[in-house]
Each structure stands twice: as structure tokens, then as C-alpha cells.
mmCIF file of C-alpha atoms and ligand atoms in Angstrom:
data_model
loop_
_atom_site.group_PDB
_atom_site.id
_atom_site.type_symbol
_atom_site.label_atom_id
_atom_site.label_comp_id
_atom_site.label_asym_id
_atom_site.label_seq_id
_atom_site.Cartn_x
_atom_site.Cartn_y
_atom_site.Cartn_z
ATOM 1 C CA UNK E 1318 -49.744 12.203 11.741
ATOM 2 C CA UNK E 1319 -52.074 13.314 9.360
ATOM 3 C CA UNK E 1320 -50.826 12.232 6.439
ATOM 4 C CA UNK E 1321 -50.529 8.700 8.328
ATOM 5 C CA UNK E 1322 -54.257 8.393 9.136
ATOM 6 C CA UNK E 1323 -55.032 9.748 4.892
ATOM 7 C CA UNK E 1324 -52.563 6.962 3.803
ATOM 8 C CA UNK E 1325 -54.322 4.781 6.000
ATOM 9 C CA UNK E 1326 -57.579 5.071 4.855
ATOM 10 C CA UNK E 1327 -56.121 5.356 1.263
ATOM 11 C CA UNK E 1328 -54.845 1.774 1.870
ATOM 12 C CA UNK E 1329 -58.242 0.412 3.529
ATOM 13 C CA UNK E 1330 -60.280 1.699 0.833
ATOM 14 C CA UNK E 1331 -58.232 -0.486 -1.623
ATOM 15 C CA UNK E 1332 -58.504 -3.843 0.636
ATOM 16 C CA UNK E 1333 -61.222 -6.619 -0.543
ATOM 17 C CA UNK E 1334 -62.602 -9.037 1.703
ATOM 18 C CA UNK E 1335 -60.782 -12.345 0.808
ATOM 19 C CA UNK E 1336 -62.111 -14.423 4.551
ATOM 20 C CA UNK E 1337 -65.118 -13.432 6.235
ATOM 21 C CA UNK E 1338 -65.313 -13.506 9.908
ATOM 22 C CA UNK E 1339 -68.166 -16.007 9.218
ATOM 23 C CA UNK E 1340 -66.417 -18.396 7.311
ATOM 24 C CA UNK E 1341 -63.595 -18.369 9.770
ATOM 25 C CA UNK E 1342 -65.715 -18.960 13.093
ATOM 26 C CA UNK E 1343 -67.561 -22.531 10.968
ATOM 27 C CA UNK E 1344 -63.677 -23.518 10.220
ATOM 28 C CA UNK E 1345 -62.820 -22.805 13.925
ATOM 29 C CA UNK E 1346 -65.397 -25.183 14.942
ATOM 30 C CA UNK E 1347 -64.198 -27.738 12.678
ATOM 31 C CA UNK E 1348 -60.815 -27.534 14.075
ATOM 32 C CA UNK E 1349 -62.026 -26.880 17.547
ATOM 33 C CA UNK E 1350 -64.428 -30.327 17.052
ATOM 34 C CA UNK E 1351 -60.531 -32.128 16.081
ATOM 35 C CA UNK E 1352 -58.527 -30.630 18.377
ATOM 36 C CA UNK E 1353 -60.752 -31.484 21.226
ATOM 37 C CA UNK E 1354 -61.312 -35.346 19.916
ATOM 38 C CA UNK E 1355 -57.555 -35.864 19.494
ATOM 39 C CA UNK E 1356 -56.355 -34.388 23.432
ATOM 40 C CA UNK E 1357 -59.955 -35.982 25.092
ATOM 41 C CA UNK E 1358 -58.802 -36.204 28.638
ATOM 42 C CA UNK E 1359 -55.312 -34.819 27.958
ATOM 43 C CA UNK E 1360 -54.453 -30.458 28.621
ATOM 44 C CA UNK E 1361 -52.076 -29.414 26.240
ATOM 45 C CA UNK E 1362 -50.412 -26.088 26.286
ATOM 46 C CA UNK E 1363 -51.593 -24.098 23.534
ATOM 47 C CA UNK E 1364 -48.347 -21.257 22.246
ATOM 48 C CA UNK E 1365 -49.504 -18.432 20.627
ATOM 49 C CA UNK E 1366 -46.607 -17.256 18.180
ATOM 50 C CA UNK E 1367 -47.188 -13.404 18.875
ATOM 51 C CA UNK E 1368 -48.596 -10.621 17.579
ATOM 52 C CA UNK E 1369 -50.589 -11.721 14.781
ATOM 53 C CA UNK E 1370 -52.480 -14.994 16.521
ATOM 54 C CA UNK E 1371 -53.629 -13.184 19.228
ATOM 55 C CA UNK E 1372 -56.961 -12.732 17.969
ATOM 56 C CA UNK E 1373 -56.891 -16.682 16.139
ATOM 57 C CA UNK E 1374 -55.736 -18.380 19.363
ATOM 58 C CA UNK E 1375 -58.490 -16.110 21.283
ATOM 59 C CA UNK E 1376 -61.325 -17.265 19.208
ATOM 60 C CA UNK E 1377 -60.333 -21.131 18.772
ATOM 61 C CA UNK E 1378 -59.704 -21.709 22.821
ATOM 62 C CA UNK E 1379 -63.598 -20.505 23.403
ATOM 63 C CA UNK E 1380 -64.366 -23.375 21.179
ATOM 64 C CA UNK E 1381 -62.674 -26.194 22.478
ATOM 65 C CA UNK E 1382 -63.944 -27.942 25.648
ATOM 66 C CA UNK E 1383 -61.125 -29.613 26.509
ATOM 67 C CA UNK E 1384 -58.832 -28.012 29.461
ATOM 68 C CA UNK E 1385 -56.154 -26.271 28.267
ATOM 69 C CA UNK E 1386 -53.018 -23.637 28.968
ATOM 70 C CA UNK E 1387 -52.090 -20.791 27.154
ATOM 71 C CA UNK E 1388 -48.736 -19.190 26.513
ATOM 72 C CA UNK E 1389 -47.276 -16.576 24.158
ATOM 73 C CA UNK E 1390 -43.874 -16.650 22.362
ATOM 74 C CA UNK E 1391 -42.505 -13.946 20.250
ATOM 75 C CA UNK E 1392 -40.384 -14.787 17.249
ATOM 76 C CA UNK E 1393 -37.872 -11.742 16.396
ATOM 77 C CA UNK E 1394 -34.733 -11.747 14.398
ATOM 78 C CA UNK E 1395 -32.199 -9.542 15.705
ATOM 79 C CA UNK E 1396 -28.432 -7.861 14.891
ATOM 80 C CA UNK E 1397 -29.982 -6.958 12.080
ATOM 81 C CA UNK E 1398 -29.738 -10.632 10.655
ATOM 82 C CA UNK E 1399 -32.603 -11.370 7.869
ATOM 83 C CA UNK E 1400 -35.775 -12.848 9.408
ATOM 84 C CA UNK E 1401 -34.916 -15.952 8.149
ATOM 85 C CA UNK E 1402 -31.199 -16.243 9.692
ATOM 86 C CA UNK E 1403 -31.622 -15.893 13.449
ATOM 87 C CA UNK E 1404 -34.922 -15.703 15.211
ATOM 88 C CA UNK E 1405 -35.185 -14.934 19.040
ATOM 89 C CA UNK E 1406 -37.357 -16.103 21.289
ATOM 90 C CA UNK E 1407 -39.528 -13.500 23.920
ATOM 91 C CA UNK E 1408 -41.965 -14.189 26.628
ATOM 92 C CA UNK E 1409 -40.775 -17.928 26.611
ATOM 93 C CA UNK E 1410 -39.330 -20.637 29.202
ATOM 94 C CA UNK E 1411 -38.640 -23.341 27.187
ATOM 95 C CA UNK E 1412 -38.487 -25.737 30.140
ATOM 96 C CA UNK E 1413 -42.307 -25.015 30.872
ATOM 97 C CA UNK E 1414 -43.042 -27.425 28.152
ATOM 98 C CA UNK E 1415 -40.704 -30.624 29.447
ATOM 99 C CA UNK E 1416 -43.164 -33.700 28.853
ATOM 100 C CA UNK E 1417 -46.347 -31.426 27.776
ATOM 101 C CA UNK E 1418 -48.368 -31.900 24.961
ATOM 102 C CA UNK E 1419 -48.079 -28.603 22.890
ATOM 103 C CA UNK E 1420 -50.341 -26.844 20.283
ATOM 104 C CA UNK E 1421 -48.637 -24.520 18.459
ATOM 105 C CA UNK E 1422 -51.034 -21.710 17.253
ATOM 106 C CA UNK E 1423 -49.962 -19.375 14.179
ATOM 107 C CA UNK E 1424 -51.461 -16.871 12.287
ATOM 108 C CA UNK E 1425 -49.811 -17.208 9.113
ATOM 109 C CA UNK E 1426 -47.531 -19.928 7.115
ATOM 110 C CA UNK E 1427 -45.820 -18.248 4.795
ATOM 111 C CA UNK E 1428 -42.127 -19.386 4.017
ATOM 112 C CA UNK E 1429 -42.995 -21.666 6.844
ATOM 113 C CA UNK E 1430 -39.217 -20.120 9.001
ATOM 114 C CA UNK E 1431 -40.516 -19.154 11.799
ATOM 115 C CA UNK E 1432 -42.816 -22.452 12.864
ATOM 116 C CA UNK E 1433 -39.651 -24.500 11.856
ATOM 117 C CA UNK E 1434 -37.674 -22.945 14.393
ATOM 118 C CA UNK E 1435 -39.867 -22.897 16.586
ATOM 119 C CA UNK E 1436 -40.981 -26.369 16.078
ATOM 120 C CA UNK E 1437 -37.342 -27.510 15.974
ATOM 121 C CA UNK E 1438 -37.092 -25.680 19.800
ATOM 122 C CA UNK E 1439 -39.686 -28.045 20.787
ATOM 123 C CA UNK E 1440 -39.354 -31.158 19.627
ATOM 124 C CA UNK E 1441 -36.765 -32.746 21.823
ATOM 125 C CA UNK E 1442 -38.731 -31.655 24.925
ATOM 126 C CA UNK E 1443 -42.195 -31.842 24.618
ATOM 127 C CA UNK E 1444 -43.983 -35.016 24.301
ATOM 128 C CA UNK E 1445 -46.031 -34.016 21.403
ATOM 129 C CA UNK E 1446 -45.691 -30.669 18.613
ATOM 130 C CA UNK E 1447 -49.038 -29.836 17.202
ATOM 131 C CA UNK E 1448 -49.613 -27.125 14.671
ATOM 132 C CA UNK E 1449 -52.482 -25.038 13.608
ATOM 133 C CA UNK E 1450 -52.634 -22.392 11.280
ATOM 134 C CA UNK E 1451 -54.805 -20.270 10.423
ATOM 135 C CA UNK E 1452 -53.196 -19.317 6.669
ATOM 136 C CA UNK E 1453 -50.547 -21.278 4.380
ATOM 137 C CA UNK E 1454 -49.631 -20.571 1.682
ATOM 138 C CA UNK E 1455 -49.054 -23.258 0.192
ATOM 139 C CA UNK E 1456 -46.869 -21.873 -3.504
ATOM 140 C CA UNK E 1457 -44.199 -20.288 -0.404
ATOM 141 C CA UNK E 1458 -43.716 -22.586 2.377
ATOM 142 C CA UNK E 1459 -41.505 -25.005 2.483
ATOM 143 C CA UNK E 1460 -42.231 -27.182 5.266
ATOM 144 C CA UNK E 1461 -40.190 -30.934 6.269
ATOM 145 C CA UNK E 1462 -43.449 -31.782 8.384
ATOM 146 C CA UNK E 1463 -47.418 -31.552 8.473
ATOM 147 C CA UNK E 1464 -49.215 -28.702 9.636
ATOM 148 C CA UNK E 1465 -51.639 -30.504 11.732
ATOM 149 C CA UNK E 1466 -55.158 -28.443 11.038
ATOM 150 C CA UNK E 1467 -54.606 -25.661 8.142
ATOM 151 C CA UNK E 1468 -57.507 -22.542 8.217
ATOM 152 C CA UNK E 1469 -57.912 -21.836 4.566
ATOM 153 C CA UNK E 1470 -54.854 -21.954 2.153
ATOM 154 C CA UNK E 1471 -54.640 -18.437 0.319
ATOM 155 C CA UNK E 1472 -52.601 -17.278 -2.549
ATOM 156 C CA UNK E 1473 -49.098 -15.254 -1.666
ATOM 157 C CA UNK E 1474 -50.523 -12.117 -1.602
ATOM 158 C CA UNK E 1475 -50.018 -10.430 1.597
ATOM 159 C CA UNK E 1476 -53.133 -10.578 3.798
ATOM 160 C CA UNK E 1477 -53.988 -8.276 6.643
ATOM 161 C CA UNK E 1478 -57.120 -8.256 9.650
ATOM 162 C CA UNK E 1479 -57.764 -10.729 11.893
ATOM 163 C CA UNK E 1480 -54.721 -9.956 13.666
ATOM 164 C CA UNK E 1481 -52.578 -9.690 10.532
ATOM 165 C CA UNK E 1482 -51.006 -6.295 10.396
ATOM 166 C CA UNK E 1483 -49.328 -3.930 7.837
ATOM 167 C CA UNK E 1484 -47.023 -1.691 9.882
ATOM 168 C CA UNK E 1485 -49.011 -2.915 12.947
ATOM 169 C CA UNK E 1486 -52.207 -1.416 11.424
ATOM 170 C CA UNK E 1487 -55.222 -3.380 10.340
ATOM 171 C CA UNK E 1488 -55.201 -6.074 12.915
ATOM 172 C CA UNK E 1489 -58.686 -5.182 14.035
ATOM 173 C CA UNK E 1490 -60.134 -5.575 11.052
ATOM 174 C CA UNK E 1491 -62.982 -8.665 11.652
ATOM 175 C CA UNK E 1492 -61.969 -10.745 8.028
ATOM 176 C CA UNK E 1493 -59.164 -11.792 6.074
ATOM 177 C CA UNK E 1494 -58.177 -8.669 3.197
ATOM 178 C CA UNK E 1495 -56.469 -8.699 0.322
ATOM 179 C CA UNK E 1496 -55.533 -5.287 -1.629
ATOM 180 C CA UNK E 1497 -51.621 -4.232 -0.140
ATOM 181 C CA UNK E 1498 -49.091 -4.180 -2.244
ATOM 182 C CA UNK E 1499 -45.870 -4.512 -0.138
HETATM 183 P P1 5GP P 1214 -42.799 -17.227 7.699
HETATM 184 O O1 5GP P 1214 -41.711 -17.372 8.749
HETATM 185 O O2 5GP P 1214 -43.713 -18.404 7.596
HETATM 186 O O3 5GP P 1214 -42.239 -16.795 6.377
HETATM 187 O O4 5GP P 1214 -43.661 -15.991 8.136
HETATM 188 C C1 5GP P 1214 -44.367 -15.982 9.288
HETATM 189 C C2 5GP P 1214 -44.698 -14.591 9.745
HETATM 190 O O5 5GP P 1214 -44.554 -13.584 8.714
HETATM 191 C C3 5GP P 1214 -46.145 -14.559 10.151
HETATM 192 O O6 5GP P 1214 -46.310 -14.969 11.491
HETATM 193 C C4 5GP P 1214 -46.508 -13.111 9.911
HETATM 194 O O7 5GP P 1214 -46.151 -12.339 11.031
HETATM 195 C C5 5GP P 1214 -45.642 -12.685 8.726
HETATM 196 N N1 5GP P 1214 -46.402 -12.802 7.456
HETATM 197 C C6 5GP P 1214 -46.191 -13.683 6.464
HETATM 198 N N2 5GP P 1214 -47.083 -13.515 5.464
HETATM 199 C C7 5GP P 1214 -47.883 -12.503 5.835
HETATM 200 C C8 5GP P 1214 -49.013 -11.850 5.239
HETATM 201 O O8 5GP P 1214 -49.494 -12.170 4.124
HETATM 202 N N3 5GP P 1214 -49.572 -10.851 5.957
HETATM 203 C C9 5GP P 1214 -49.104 -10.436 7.164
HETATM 204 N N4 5GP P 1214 -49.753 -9.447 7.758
HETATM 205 N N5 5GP P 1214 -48.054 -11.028 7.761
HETATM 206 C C10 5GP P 1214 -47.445 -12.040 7.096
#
């Protein structure tokens, strides 16, 4: 336990500052401004893809004036399959969204897997797939569609805080870091 909490602070003490929390609350508002223009008099259902939006879908809902729902899914892989293989779904009805308009809301575009999938769930069902993320990377993904409203796009190195973890650590840090070598 101990030598946990030293690595820990071994590993924060190496992270720089690559988004500040100030720089992402003016972007929020410029997606926030969008998002609310483009469903004016509409309520789309806004997905968190869980854990590491939480604190990104938190923020942006307080800045849009437009009425909207909120629902979590959890992307997993399981039997051991690569992440990339199989992904299933938690904490999702996939019937809730017949007809809706739906804003997807991710933390992080890396390959770009796990919005596909869960994109591809969608598509068929709802009336409309939105997507905002926070991060792309733009070198990894490889996308067959738009992401609707991109945060900032960052180089591939892994990023942690803002809900971003490294072994579920870190996500309560208030910026973007850089500085973990995985
Ligand atoms: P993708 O399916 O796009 O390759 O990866 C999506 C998920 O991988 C993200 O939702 C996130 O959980 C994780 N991920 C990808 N890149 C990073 C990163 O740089 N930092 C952290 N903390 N997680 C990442």
C-alpha cells in the first residue's frame, strides 16, 4: 500500500500540464454554444461512454441550455478477447434510444474502436448519432465518419486527469497531463 501511494506520487511528479482546466471550460462553451444551436427546441439524450467522461459530460451539460437526458454506457471487452475484438455493453437499454436524437459524449478518441461500436449500435435506431469528444488523436484513429465537435486534438501520448485514469488513478486531476509512459 505504501509502496503504491510512493509510486504514485513518483508518477505525478513526472506529469506536465498539457490542457488546463481553463482552456477546456472556453472550448466547452464553444461546443456548448453549437450543441445548443443545432438541437434548439429538440432534447436529445446525451450517453456518457463510462468512466473516463464522467467529469467531460458533467461540465458540458451545465453549459448547454437546451433540455436534455443523460445516460451512461460502459464499453468492456470480455473472455479475455483484445479490447478491440468484442466490446460489451453495461448500464445500457438500447431500446431507450428508438427515434431519439443522441449525443454521444467521450473522453478520449484514440484508435477510434470503441465509438465505432458503439456508434454502429446506434445507428439503425436512433434518429440522429452525434459525437463529441473531448481528445482525438488524430495520427491513431481511424474513423469511417465525423466526430461532430472535437476538444483539442493531442499527440498519442497517453494523457491522464480530467477523468482520464492510469490504473484508475489520476482522474481527479483538474487538466489534461502528459508524462506516463505506459
Ligand atoms: P479507442 O477505442 O478509441 O482506442 O480508445 C478509447 C478508450 O481508451 C478511451 O475511452 C479511454 O478509456 C482509453 N484511452 C485511450 N487513450 C487514452 C489515453 O491517452 N489516456 C487514457 N487515460 N485513456 C486512454
Amino acid at each position: 500500500m505504501l509502496q503504491d501511494l510512493k509510486m504514485n506520487q513518483i508518477l505525478k511528479n513526472n506529469l506536465t500540464k498539457v490542457i488546463s482546466l481553463g482552456a477546456i471550460n472556453k472550448r466547452l462553451a464553444e461546443i456548448a454554444y453549437d450543441i445548443n444551436n443545432r438541437y434548439f427546441s429538440k432534447s436529445p439524450l446525451c450517453i456518457g461512454v463510462l468512466n473516463g467522461s464522467f467529469i467531460f459530460l458533467a461540465d458540458l451539460v451545465r453549459c448547454l441550455d437546451i433540455d436534455v437526458e443523460i445516460s451512461f454506457i460502459k464499453a468492456r471487452s470480455y473472455n479475455g478477447k483484445q479490447k478491440s475484438d468484442i466490446i460489451k455493453f453495461d448500464f445500457f437499454d438500447f431500446d431507450n434510444i428508438k427515434g431519439r436524437d443522441i449525443i454521444i459524449i467521450e473522453d478520449i478518441v484514440d484508435t477510434g474502436d470503441t465509438v465505432t461500436k458503439i456508434r454502429n449500435k446506434m445507428i439503425n435506431k436512433a434518429n440522429s448519432v452525434a459525437i463529441v469528444a473531448l481528445l482525438l488523436k488524430p495520427n491513431k484513429a481511424k474513423l469511417n465518419f465525423e466526430i461532430d465537435w472535437v476538444g483539442f486534438e493531442i499527440s498519442d501520448e497517453f494523457v491522464v486527469g480530467y477523468g482520464l485514469d492510469y490504473n484508475q488513478k489520476f482522474r481527479n486531476l483538474k487538466g489534461i497531463y502528459q508524462g506516463i509512459e505506459i
